């Protein structure tokens, strides 16, 4: 930075000003499960309140998908109609309702319709295999499923193993429903272009509270089986105020007064490049957009040039998701052919990124600020947030925690370490989920006295900026998708020729990292890399399949405790420039 007057105030002073009594971002202390917790005083209490606020935006366009354009009012009518049907199907408070779709307008309708009934919505990963979907449905005890045709075809043979299911609604199907259990969603709400003509249906008479259970989002565990993070309404709506705080803080840091929201200003719009079934897509993008009246533009499949065309056509103000998105747009040979001047923010998270990326965004996208952040499913997405000059000055940081959240860093014995010392990162705040669904052991290990033990190694500087150093958990992140190594290793061991196997991260410029395998074969056995990749592909989602397989002569290196020395194996996949 060349401005010697920056920053005009500290992070602590900015947060104190923004959250002072009488301010929109005012905080108060509430008892949450016996723990005194800072919360946003003016946040909408529940997702029902978010829905009601969204309806006030009327005829503004909310959802865009190919040629489909859905206004806030049309969305509200379809959601209310579906909620009434779900209630008629016997869905009530606490029942689990799963949503399994790619990003289509029916996804948020299904999500909020179930919320209006008081259900606990279980969004399952649309990239999962049939057996993985079966596990999510049976583990959660899902009673009703809303699914698209692609996923239903994948799941059909597994339905006999999901005994709790009483009804399935399928959307975007060209085939006849499979018996009495399956109905067409379109028979209830029609297609998106007809939603505006639906009658105004009363909402189910359900009383919701901020601490009521709202969602189960599955996150992989070191046992190889996903764990369901049980989140509340307060967990989710906390993201709405966190987003507003980060932007306002940037103005104060440069000595400027944050602008007052102008109802007459042009509509904000986001290119949705992350799935709704991730906490980021649902909690940090969908709910804040509905509440604030922002447009969401969906893509069936990511394509950088198509994305630029949408940004130009829809005059979108933000895009991002994972670093991959920013890199591909920045480096696209046809970028100059598109008007991207409407962009105000290019923000991402969910994968390691190079400090070079923030510099490229700042230089190449005039008028746009770069943003980053850290969070996890267990923190309901946003926990730290980083943008503008703060990000330019600390490009390797994930930013400071939002004001309602606290962090601490501990040594292996649980003692808090001094600022700047690397240790395990813990987080606390109103966005930390209650527990893992029906898993008391892992819950007790991870959630302690209101704190979540993240498993990440980090340091925190004197001003509170968090720097993620490594992951204590044996996990890698490929373009925003969590991959737990043991799950892939177990799949490799299913091949009869494999004696020893390890999954490590191979660096990738835009994805951050991707899975690579090191394998020792049994004496006298034979297997090719393609055979081993096929074994994994038959059992796990495509993004978990190793992109490269190296064969190791002899047992894999281990320490005295028998643990594989993955730090040594990672050197096999070091970037060429680093190895030179």
Coordinates of C-alpha atoms in Angstrom, one line a residue:
X1 CA 0.0 0.0 0.0
X2 CA 1.2 3.5 -0.8
X3 CA -1.4 5.3 1.4
X4 CA 0.5 6.0 4.6
X5 CA -2.8 7.0 6.3
X6 CA -4.2 3.5 6.1
X7 CA -5.6 2.0 8.2
X8 CA -7.6 4.9 9.6
X9 CA -8.6 2.7 12.6
X10 CA -8.0 -0.7 14.1
X11 CA -10.1 -3.8 13.4
X12 CA -11.3 -3.6 17.1
X13 CA -12.3 0.0 16.8
X14 CA -14.1 -0.6 13.5
X15 CA -16.0 -3.5 15.0
X16 CA -16.9 -1.5 18.1
X17 CA -18.3 1.4 16.0
X18 CA -20.3 -0.9 13.7
X19 CA -21.8 -3.0 16.6
X20 CA -22.5 -0.1 19.0
X21 CA -26.0 0.2 20.6
X22 CA -28.5 1.6 18.1
X23 CA -26.5 0.5 15.1
X24 CA -28.0 -2.0 12.5
X25 CA -25.1 -4.4 13.4
X26 CA -25.6 -4.1 17.2
X27 CA -24.7 -7.1 19.2
X28 CA -26.3 -8.5 22.4
X29 CA -25.6 -11.5 24.6
X30 CA -27.9 -14.5 24.6
X31 CA -27.8 -17.9 26.4
X32 CA -27.3 -20.6 23.8
X33 CA -27.3 -24.1 25.3
X34 CA -25.9 -22.8 28.6
X35 CA -23.2 -20.6 27.0
X36 CA -23.3 -16.8 27.0
X37 CA -22.9 -16.0 23.3
X38 CA -22.7 -12.7 21.4
X39 CA -25.4 -12.6 18.7
X40 CA -26.6 -10.1 16.1
X41 CA -29.5 -8.2 17.7
X42 CA -31.2 -7.3 14.5
X43 CA -30.7 -10.5 12.5
X44 CA -33.9 -12.1 11.3
X45 CA -34.8 -14.7 14.0
X46 CA -35.5 -17.6 11.6
X47 CA -35.5 -18.6 8.0
X48 CA -39.2 -18.0 7.9
X49 CA -38.4 -14.4 8.6
X50 CA -35.8 -14.4 5.8
X51 CA -38.5 -15.8 3.5
X52 CA -41.0 -13.1 4.5
X53 CA -38.4 -10.4 3.9
X54 CA -37.6 -11.7 0.5
X55 CA -41.2 -11.5 -0.6
X56 CA -41.1 -7.8 0.0
X57 CA -38.9 -7.4 -3.1
X58 CA -41.9 -8.3 -5.2
X59 CA -41.4 -8.2 -9.0
X60 CA -37.6 -7.9 -8.9
X61 CA -35.9 -10.9 -10.5
X62 CA -34.5 -13.3 -7.9
X63 CA -33.5 -16.5 -9.8
X64 CA -32.1 -16.8 -13.3
X65 CA -31.4 -20.3 -14.9
X66 CA -30.9 -20.5 -18.6
X67 CA -34.0 -18.8 -20.0
X68 CA -36.0 -19.1 -16.8
X69 CA -36.4 -15.9 -14.8
X70 CA -38.2 -16.1 -11.4
X71 CA -39.2 -13.0 -9.5
X72 CA -39.2 -12.8 -5.7
X73 CA -43.0 -12.9 -5.7
X74 CA -43.2 -15.9 -8.0
X75 CA -40.6 -17.7 -5.8
X76 CA -42.7 -17.0 -2.8
X77 CA -45.9 -18.3 -4.4
X78 CA -44.2 -21.6 -5.4
X79 CA -42.6 -22.0 -2.0
X80 CA -45.8 -21.4 -0.1
X81 CA -47.7 -23.8 -2.4
X82 CA -45.1 -26.5 -1.9
X83 CA -45.0 -25.9 1.9
X84 CA -48.8 -26.5 2.0
X85 CA -48.4 -29.7 0.2
X86 CA -45.6 -30.9 2.4
X87 CA -47.7 -30.1 5.5
X88 CA -50.5 -32.1 3.9
X89 CA -48.1 -35.0 3.4
X90 CA -47.5 -35.0 7.2
X91 CA -44.3 -33.0 7.4
X92 CA -44.0 -31.1 10.6
X93 CA -41.5 -29.7 13.0
X94 CA -38.4 -31.8 13.3
X95 CA -39.1 -34.1 10.4
X96 CA -36.1 -34.6 8.0
X97 CA -36.7 -33.5 4.4
X98 CA -33.8 -34.1 2.0
X99 CA -33.1 -31.9 -1.1
X100 CA -30.9 -33.6 -3.7
X101 CA -30.6 -31.5 -6.9
X102 CA -28.1 -29.6 -8.9
X103 CA -28.5 -25.8 -8.9
X104 CA -31.9 -25.2 -10.3
X105 CA -34.7 -22.8 -9.2
X106 CA -36.5 -25.7 -7.6
X107 CA -33.7 -26.2 -5.1
X108 CA -34.4 -23.0 -3.0
X109 CA -38.1 -23.5 -3.4
X110 CA -37.7 -27.0 -1.9
X111 CA -35.4 -25.8 0.9
X112 CA -37.6 -22.9 2.1
X113 CA -40.8 -24.8 1.7
X114 CA -39.6 -27.4 4.1
X115 CA -38.3 -24.7 6.4
X116 CA -41.8 -23.2 6.5
X117 CA -43.1 -26.5 7.8
X118 CA -40.5 -26.6 10.6
X119 CA -38.6 -29.5 9.0
X120 CA -34.9 -30.1 9.3
X121 CA -33.7 -29.8 5.8
X122 CA -30.9 -32.2 4.7
X123 CA -29.2 -31.1 1.5
X124 CA -27.2 -34.0 0.1
X125 CA -24.3 -33.6 -2.2
X126 CA -25.6 -33.9 -5.8
X127 CA -22.2 -35.4 -6.9
X128 CA -22.5 -38.4 -4.5
X129 CA -22.9 -41.9 -5.8
X130 CA -26.1 -43.8 -5.2
X131 CA -24.6 -45.6 -2.2
X132 CA -23.4 -42.3 -0.7
X133 CA -26.9 -40.8 -1.2
X134 CA -28.4 -43.9 0.4
X135 CA -26.2 -43.4 3.5
X136 CA -27.3 -39.8 3.8
X137 CA -31.0 -40.6 3.6
X138 CA -30.8 -43.5 6.0
X139 CA -28.5 -41.9 8.5
X140 CA -30.7 -38.7 8.7
X141 CA -33.9 -40.7 8.8
X142 CA -35.3 -38.6 5.9
X143 CA -39.1 -38.8 5.7
X144 CA -39.6 -36.9 2.4
X145 CA -37.2 -36.4 -0.5
X146 CA -37.2 -33.7 -3.2
X147 CA -34.9 -34.7 -6.0
X148 CA -34.1 -34.1 -9.6
X149 CA -34.4 -36.8 -12.3
X150 CA -30.6 -37.3 -12.6
X151 CA -30.1 -38.0 -9.0
X152 CA -33.3 -40.2 -8.8
X153 CA -31.9 -42.4 -11.5
X154 CA -28.7 -42.8 -9.5
X155 CA -30.6 -43.6 -6.3
X156 CA -33.4 -45.9 -7.5
X157 CA -31.8 -49.2 -6.8
X158 CA -31.0 -48.0 -3.3
X159 CA -34.5 -46.9 -2.3
X160 CA -35.4 -50.3 -0.7
X161 CA -32.6 -49.5 1.9
X162 CA -34.3 -46.1 2.8
X163 CA -37.3 -47.4 4.9
X164 CA -38.1 -44.0 6.5
X165 CA -39.0 -42.4 3.1
X166 CA -42.8 -41.9 2.7
X167 CA -42.8 -39.6 -0.3
X168 CA -40.5 -38.5 -3.2
X169 CA -41.1 -35.5 -5.4
X170 CA -39.0 -35.6 -8.6
X171 CA -38.4 -32.6 -10.8
X172 CA -37.3 -32.1 -14.4
X173 CA -38.1 -35.7 -15.3
X174 CA -39.3 -36.9 -18.7
X175 CA -40.3 -40.4 -17.5
X176 CA -43.3 -41.6 -15.7
X177 CA -43.1 -41.7 -11.8
X178 CA -41.9 -45.0 -10.3
X179 CA -45.0 -46.2 -8.5
X180 CA -47.0 -44.6 -5.6
X181 CA -44.0 -43.3 -3.7
X182 CA -42.8 -41.0 -6.4
X183 CA -44.7 -37.9 -7.6
X184 CA -43.8 -35.1 -10.0
X185 CA -43.0 -31.8 -8.3
X186 CA -44.4 -30.0 -11.3
X187 CA -47.8 -31.5 -10.6
X188 CA -47.8 -29.5 -7.3
X189 CA -46.1 -26.2 -8.3
X190 CA -45.8 -26.2 -12.1
X191 CA -42.7 -25.1 -13.9
X192 CA -40.7 -21.9 -13.0
X193 CA -42.3 -19.9 -15.8
X194 CA -45.7 -20.5 -14.3
X195 CA -45.0 -19.8 -10.7
X196 CA -46.1 -16.2 -10.9
X197 CA -49.6 -17.4 -11.7
X198 CA -50.0 -19.7 -8.7
X199 CA -52.5 -18.7 -6.0
X200 CA -51.4 -17.0 -2.9
X201 CA -51.3 -19.9 -0.5
X202 CA -51.3 -19.4 3.3
X203 CA -48.1 -20.5 5.1
X204 CA -48.2 -23.5 7.5
X205 CA -49.1 -22.5 11.0
X206 CA -45.8 -23.4 12.6
X207 CA -44.0 -21.6 15.5
X208 CA -40.2 -21.3 14.9
X209 CA -37.5 -20.1 17.3
X210 CA -33.9 -19.1 16.6
X211 CA -32.5 -22.2 18.3
X212 CA -34.8 -24.7 16.5
X213 CA -33.0 -27.3 14.4
X214 CA -33.0 -26.2 10.7
X215 CA -30.5 -28.2 8.7
X216 CA -28.2 -31.2 8.5
X217 CA -25.3 -30.7 6.2
X218 CA -23.0 -33.7 5.8
X219 CA -19.3 -33.3 6.2
X220 CA -16.7 -36.1 5.7
X221 CA -15.1 -37.6 8.7
X222 CA -11.8 -39.4 9.3
X223 CA -13.7 -42.7 9.6
X224 CA -14.6 -42.3 6.0
X225 CA -18.3 -41.9 6.8
X226 CA -19.8 -38.5 6.6
X227 CA -21.1 -36.8 9.7
X228 CA -24.3 -34.6 9.7
X229 CA -23.7 -31.2 11.2
X230 CA -27.0 -30.2 12.9
X231 CA -27.5 -26.5 12.5
X232 CA -30.1 -24.1 13.9
X233 CA -31.9 -21.1 12.4
X234 CA -29.7 -18.7 14.2
X235 CA -26.6 -20.5 12.9
X236 CA -27.7 -19.8 9.3
X237 CA -29.1 -16.3 9.6
X238 CA -25.9 -15.1 11.3
X239 CA -24.3 -15.1 7.8
X240 CA -26.6 -12.2 6.7
X241 CA -25.2 -9.7 9.2
X242 CA -21.7 -11.0 8.9
X243 CA -21.7 -10.1 5.2
X244 CA -22.9 -6.6 5.8
X245 CA -20.3 -6.1 8.6
X246 CA -17.3 -7.0 6.4
X247 CA -18.2 -4.5 3.7
X248 CA -18.8 -1.7 6.2
X249 CA -15.5 -2.4 8.0
X250 CA -13.6 -1.8 4.8
X251 CA -14.9 1.7 4.5
X252 CA -14.0 2.5 8.1
X253 CA -10.5 1.1 7.7
X254 CA -9.9 3.6 4.9
X255 CA -11.4 6.5 6.9
X256 CA -14.7 6.7 5.0
X257 CA -18.3 6.5 6.2
X258 CA -20.0 3.3 5.1
X259 CA -22.8 4.2 2.6
X260 CA -26.4 4.0 3.7
X261 CA -28.4 1.3 1.7
X262 CA -30.3 3.0 -1.1
X263 CA -33.5 1.3 -2.1
X264 CA -33.4 3.0 -5.4
X265 CA -29.9 1.8 -6.3
X266 CA -29.4 -0.8 -9.0
X267 CA -30.1 -4.4 -7.9
X268 CA -27.1 -6.4 -6.8
X269 CA -26.5 -9.7 -8.5
X270 CA -24.3 -12.8 -8.0
X271 CA -23.1 -15.4 -10.3
X272 CA -23.7 -18.6 -8.3
X273 CA -20.7 -20.9 -9.0
X274 CA -20.9 -22.9 -5.8
X275 CA -23.6 -25.6 -5.1
X276 CA -26.6 -24.8 -2.9
X277 CA -25.8 -28.1 -1.1
X278 CA -22.7 -26.6 0.4
X279 CA -23.0 -24.4 3.5
X280 CA -21.4 -21.5 1.5
X281 CA -24.0 -21.7 -1.3
X282 CA -26.9 -22.1 1.0
X283 CA -26.0 -20.0 4.1
X284 CA -23.6 -17.4 2.7
X285 CA -25.2 -16.8 -0.7
X286 CA -28.8 -18.0 -0.9
X287 CA -30.2 -16.7 2.4
X288 CA -28.4 -13.3 2.3
X289 CA -29.5 -12.8 -1.4
X290 CA -33.1 -13.5 -0.6
X291 CA -33.1 -11.2 2.4
X292 CA -31.4 -8.3 0.6
X293 CA -33.2 -8.6 -2.7
X294 CA -30.2 -9.6 -4.8
X295 CA -30.4 -11.6 -8.0
X296 CA -28.9 -15.1 -8.2
X297 CA -27.8 -16.4 -11.6
X298 CA -27.2 -20.2 -11.9
X299 CA -25.2 -22.2 -14.4
X300 CA -25.7 -25.8 -15.2
X301 CA -22.0 -26.4 -15.7
X302 CA -19.1 -24.0 -15.0
X303 CA -17.7 -22.4 -18.1
X304 CA -15.5 -19.3 -17.9
X305 CA -16.6 -17.7 -21.1
X306 CA -20.3 -18.5 -20.5
X307 CA -19.8 -16.9 -17.0
X308 CA -18.4 -13.7 -18.5
X309 CA -21.3 -13.5 -20.9
X310 CA -23.7 -13.8 -18.0
X311 CA -21.9 -11.2 -16.0
X312 CA -22.2 -8.8 -18.9
X313 CA -25.8 -9.6 -19.8
X314 CA -27.1 -9.5 -16.2
X315 CA -24.8 -6.7 -15.0
X316 CA -23.8 -8.9 -12.1
X317 CA -21.9 -7.3 -9.2
X318 CA -20.2 -10.3 -7.6
X319 CA -18.8 -13.6 -8.5
X320 CA -16.4 -16.2 -7.0
X321 CA -16.9 -19.2 -4.9
X322 CA -13.5 -20.9 -5.1
X323 CA -10.1 -19.6 -6.5
X324 CA -10.6 -21.7 -9.6
X325 CA -13.3 -19.4 -10.8
X326 CA -11.3 -16.2 -10.5
X327 CA -8.2 -17.8 -12.1
X328 CA -10.2 -19.1 -15.1
X329 CA -11.8 -15.7 -15.8
X330 CA -8.5 -13.8 -15.3
X331 CA -6.6 -16.0 -17.7
X332 CA -9.3 -16.5 -20.3
X333 CA -8.0 -15.4 -23.8
X334 CA -11.4 -13.8 -24.6
X335 CA -11.8 -11.8 -21.4
X336 CA -11.3 -8.5 -23.2
X337 CA -14.4 -9.2 -25.4
X338 CA -16.7 -8.9 -22.4
X339 CA -17.8 -5.9 -20.3
X340 CA -17.2 -7.0 -16.7
X341 CA -17.2 -3.4 -15.3
X342 CA -20.3 -4.2 -13.2
X343 CA -18.3 -6.4 -10.9
X344 CA -17.8 -4.9 -7.4
X345 CA -16.6 -8.0 -5.7
X346 CA -14.6 -11.2 -6.6
X347 CA -14.7 -13.3 -3.4
X348 CA -13.8 -16.9 -2.8
X349 CA -12.9 -19.4 -0.1
X350 CA -12.9 -23.2 0.4
X351 CA -9.5 -23.9 -1.1
X352 CA -5.9 -22.8 -0.7
X353 CA -5.0 -19.8 -2.9
X354 CA -1.9 -18.0 -3.9
X355 CA -1.3 -14.4 -2.7
X356 CA -0.8 -13.6 -6.4
X357 CA -4.5 -14.0 -7.0
X358 CA -5.6 -11.0 -4.9
X359 CA -3.1 -8.8 -6.8
X360 CA -4.4 -10.0 -10.1
X361 CA -8.0 -9.3 -9.2
X362 CA -7.1 -5.8 -7.9
X363 CA -5.2 -4.9 -11.1
X364 CA -7.4 -6.6 -13.7
X365 CA -10.9 -5.9 -12.4
X366 CA -11.0 -2.2 -12.0
X367 CA -13.6 -1.1 -9.4
X368 CA -13.8 -4.6 -7.9
X369 CA -12.4 -5.7 -4.6
X370 CA -11.0 -9.1 -3.8
X371 CA -12.4 -11.1 -0.9
X372 CA -11.6 -14.3 0.9
X373 CA -12.7 -16.0 4.0
X374 CA -12.5 -19.1 6.1
X375 CA -15.3 -21.3 7.5
X376 CA -16.4 -24.8 7.6
X377 CA -19.7 -26.7 7.6
X378 CA -19.5 -26.8 11.4
X379 CA -19.4 -22.9 11.5
X380 CA -22.3 -22.6 9.1
X381 CA -20.0 -21.0 6.4
X382 CA -18.7 -17.6 7.3
X383 CA -16.4 -17.3 10.3
X384 CA -13.6 -15.0 9.1
X385 CA -13.8 -12.5 6.3
X386 CA -11.1 -10.7 4.4
X387 CA -11.4 -8.0 1.7
X388 CA -10.2 -4.8 0.1
X389 CA -7.1 -3.2 1.5
X390 CA -6.8 -5.6 4.4
X391 CA -6.7 -8.5 1.9
X392 CA -4.1 -6.7 -0.3
X393 CA -1.9 -6.2 2.8
X394 CA -2.3 -9.7 4.2
X395 CA -3.0 -11.8 1.1
X396 CA -2.0 -15.0 2.9
X397 CA -4.5 -14.4 5.7
X398 CA -8.1 -15.6 5.9
X399 CA -9.0 -12.3 7.7
X400 CA -10.3 -11.6 11.2
X401 CA -13.3 -13.3 12.7
X402 CA -16.6 -11.5 12.4
X403 CA -17.5 -9.6 15.5
X404 CA -19.8 -12.1 17.1
X405 CA -17.2 -14.8 16.8
X406 CA -14.1 -15.6 18.9
X407 CA -11.0 -17.7 18.0
X408 CA -8.3 -19.2 20.1
X409 CA -5.2 -21.2 19.2
X410 CA -4.0 -24.0 21.4
X411 CA -1.1 -26.4 21.8
X412 CA -1.6 -30.2 21.9
X413 CA -2.4 -30.0 25.6
X414 CA -5.2 -27.5 25.1
X415 CA -3.2 -24.4 26.4
X416 CA -3.7 -21.1 24.6
X417 CA -0.5 -20.1 22.8
X418 CA 0.8 -16.5 22.3
X419 CA -0.2 -14.5 19.3
X420 CA 1.8 -15.5 16.2
X421 CA 2.3 -19.1 17.4
X422 CA 1.0 -22.0 15.4
X423 CA -1.4 -24.3 17.0
X424 CA -4.9 -25.8 16.6
X425 CA -7.6 -23.3 15.7
X426 CA -10.8 -23.2 17.8
X427 CA -13.9 -21.1 17.1
X428 CA -16.9 -19.9 19.0
X429 CA -20.0 -18.0 18.1
X430 CA -23.7 -18.1 17.2
X431 CA -22.9 -19.8 13.9
X432 CA -21.3 -22.9 15.4
X433 CA -23.7 -25.9 14.9
X434 CA -25.1 -27.8 17.8
X435 CA -23.6 -31.2 17.2
X436 CA -23.1 -34.1 14.8
X437 CA -26.4 -35.8 14.1
X438 CA -26.7 -38.9 16.2
X439 CA -23.0 -39.2 16.8
X440 CA -22.4 -38.4 20.5
X441 CA -18.7 -39.5 20.5
X442 CA -17.5 -37.3 17.6
X443 CA -19.7 -34.5 18.9
X444 CA -18.1 -34.5 22.3
X445 CA -14.6 -34.5 20.8
X446 CA -15.4 -31.6 18.4
X447 CA -17.8 -29.3 20.3
X448 CA -16.5 -28.3 23.7
X449 CA -18.2 -25.7 25.9
X450 CA -19.4 -23.7 22.9
X451 CA -16.2 -24.0 21.0
X452 CA -15.7 -26.0 17.8
X453 CA -12.3 -27.7 17.5
X454 CA -11.6 -27.1 13.8
X455 CA -8.7 -29.5 13.2
X456 CA -6.9 -26.7 11.3
X457 CA -3.4 -25.5 12.3
X458 CA -3.3 -21.7 12.3
X459 CA -1.7 -18.6 13.9
X460 CA -3.4 -15.4 14.8
X461 CA -1.5 -12.1 14.7
X462 CA -1.8 -9.2 17.2
X463 CA -4.7 -7.6 15.4
X464 CA -6.7 -10.8 15.2
X465 CA -6.0 -11.8 11.6
X466 CA -6.2 -15.6 11.2
X467 CA -3.6 -17.4 9.1
X468 CA -4.4 -21.0 8.2
X469 CA -1.2 -22.9 8.1
X470 CA -2.2 -26.5 7.5
X471 CA -4.9 -29.0 8.3
X472 CA -4.5 -31.2 11.3
X473 CA -7.1 -33.5 9.9
X474 CA -6.0 -35.7 7.1
X475 CA -8.0 -33.9 4.4
X476 CA -7.4 -32.0 1.2
X477 CA -9.7 -29.5 -0.6
X478 CA -10.1 -29.7 -4.3
X479 CA -11.7 -26.6 -5.7
X480 CA -13.9 -26.2 -2.6
X481 CA -14.7 -30.0 -2.2
X482 CA -13.5 -31.7 1.0
X483 CA -11.8 -35.0 0.4
X484 CA -10.8 -37.1 3.4
X485 CA -7.8 -39.2 2.4
X486 CA -8.8 -42.3 4.4
X487 CA -12.0 -42.7 2.4
X488 CA -10.1 -42.8 -0.9
X489 CA -7.4 -45.0 0.6
X490 CA -10.0 -47.5 1.7
X491 CA -11.3 -47.6 -1.8
X492 CA -7.9 -48.3 -3.2
X493 CA -7.4 -51.2 -0.7
X494 CA -10.4 -52.9 -2.3
X495 CA -8.1 -53.7 -5.2
X496 CA -6.6 -57.2 -4.5
X497 CA -3.1 -56.1 -5.7
X498 CA -2.8 -53.1 -3.3
X499 CA -0.6 -53.6 -0.2
X500 CA -0.1 -50.0 0.9
X501 CA -1.8 -46.8 -0.2
X502 CA -1.7 -43.1 0.7
X503 CA -3.5 -40.1 -0.7
X504 CA -1.7 -36.8 -0.6
X505 CA -2.4 -33.3 -2.1
X506 CA -0.9 -32.5 -5.5
X507 CA -0.7 -28.7 -5.9
X508 CA -2.9 -27.2 -8.6
X509 CA -2.9 -23.5 -9.4
X510 CA -6.6 -22.9 -9.7
X511 CA -8.1 -25.8 -7.8
X512 CA -5.7 -25.3 -4.9
X513 CA -4.9 -29.0 -4.7
X514 CA -6.1 -32.3 -6.0
X515 CA -5.9 -36.0 -4.8
X516 CA -2.8 -38.0 -5.8
X517 CA -2.1 -41.6 -4.8
X518 CA 1.1 -43.4 -3.8
X519 CA 0.7 -47.2 -3.9
X520 CA 2.8 -50.2 -3.1
X521 CA 1.6 -53.4 -4.8
X522 CA 1.8 -56.8 -3.2
X523 CA 4.8 -58.9 -4.4
X524 CA 3.9 -60.7 -7.6
X525 CA 0.8 -58.6 -8.2
X526 CA 0.1 -56.2 -11.0
X527 CA -2.2 -53.2 -11.4
X528 CA -2.1 -50.2 -13.6
X529 CA -2.9 -46.6 -12.6
X530 CA -6.1 -46.6 -14.7
X531 CA -7.3 -49.8 -12.9
X532 CA -6.8 -48.3 -9.5
X533 CA -8.5 -45.0 -10.5
X534 CA -11.4 -47.1 -11.8
X535 CA -11.7 -48.9 -8.5
X536 CA -12.1 -45.5 -6.7
X537 CA -14.5 -44.1 -9.4
X538 CA -16.8 -47.1 -8.9
X539 CA -17.2 -46.4 -5.2
X540 CA -16.8 -42.6 -4.7
X541 CA -17.8 -39.4 -6.4
X542 CA -15.7 -38.3 -9.3
X543 CA -14.0 -35.4 -7.6
X544 CA -12.4 -37.9 -5.1
X545 CA -10.7 -40.0 -7.8
X546 CA -6.9 -39.6 -7.8
X547 CA -5.7 -37.6 -10.7
X548 CA -2.3 -39.3 -10.6
X549 CA -1.1 -42.6 -9.2
X550 CA 2.6 -43.2 -8.4
X551 CA 4.0 -46.7 -7.6
X552 CA 6.4 -47.0 -4.6
X553 CA 9.0 -49.8 -4.4
X554 CA 8.7 -51.3 -1.0
X555 CA 6.7 -50.3 2.1
X556 CA 5.6 -46.6 2.3
X557 CA 7.8 -44.5 4.7
X558 CA 6.4 -44.4 8.3
X559 CA 7.3 -42.9 11.6
X560 CA 7.9 -44.7 14.8
X561 CA 4.2 -44.9 15.5
X562 CA 3.5 -46.5 12.2
X563 CA 1.9 -43.4 10.6
X564 CA 2.7 -42.9 6.9
X565 CA 5.1 -39.9 6.4
X566 CA 2.9 -38.0 3.9
X567 CA 5.2 -35.0 4.0
X568 CA 7.8 -37.2 2.3
X569 CA 5.3 -38.5 -0.3
X570 CA 4.1 -35.0 -1.1
X571 CA 7.5 -34.2 -2.5
X572 CA 6.8 -36.6 -5.4
X573 CA 4.1 -34.1 -6.6
X574 CA 5.9 -30.8 -5.9
X575 CA 5.5 -28.2 -8.6
X576 CA 8.4 -28.3 -11.1
X577 CA 9.5 -24.8 -10.3
X578 CA 9.7 -25.7 -6.6
X579 CA 11.6 -28.9 -7.3
X580 CA 14.1 -27.3 -9.6

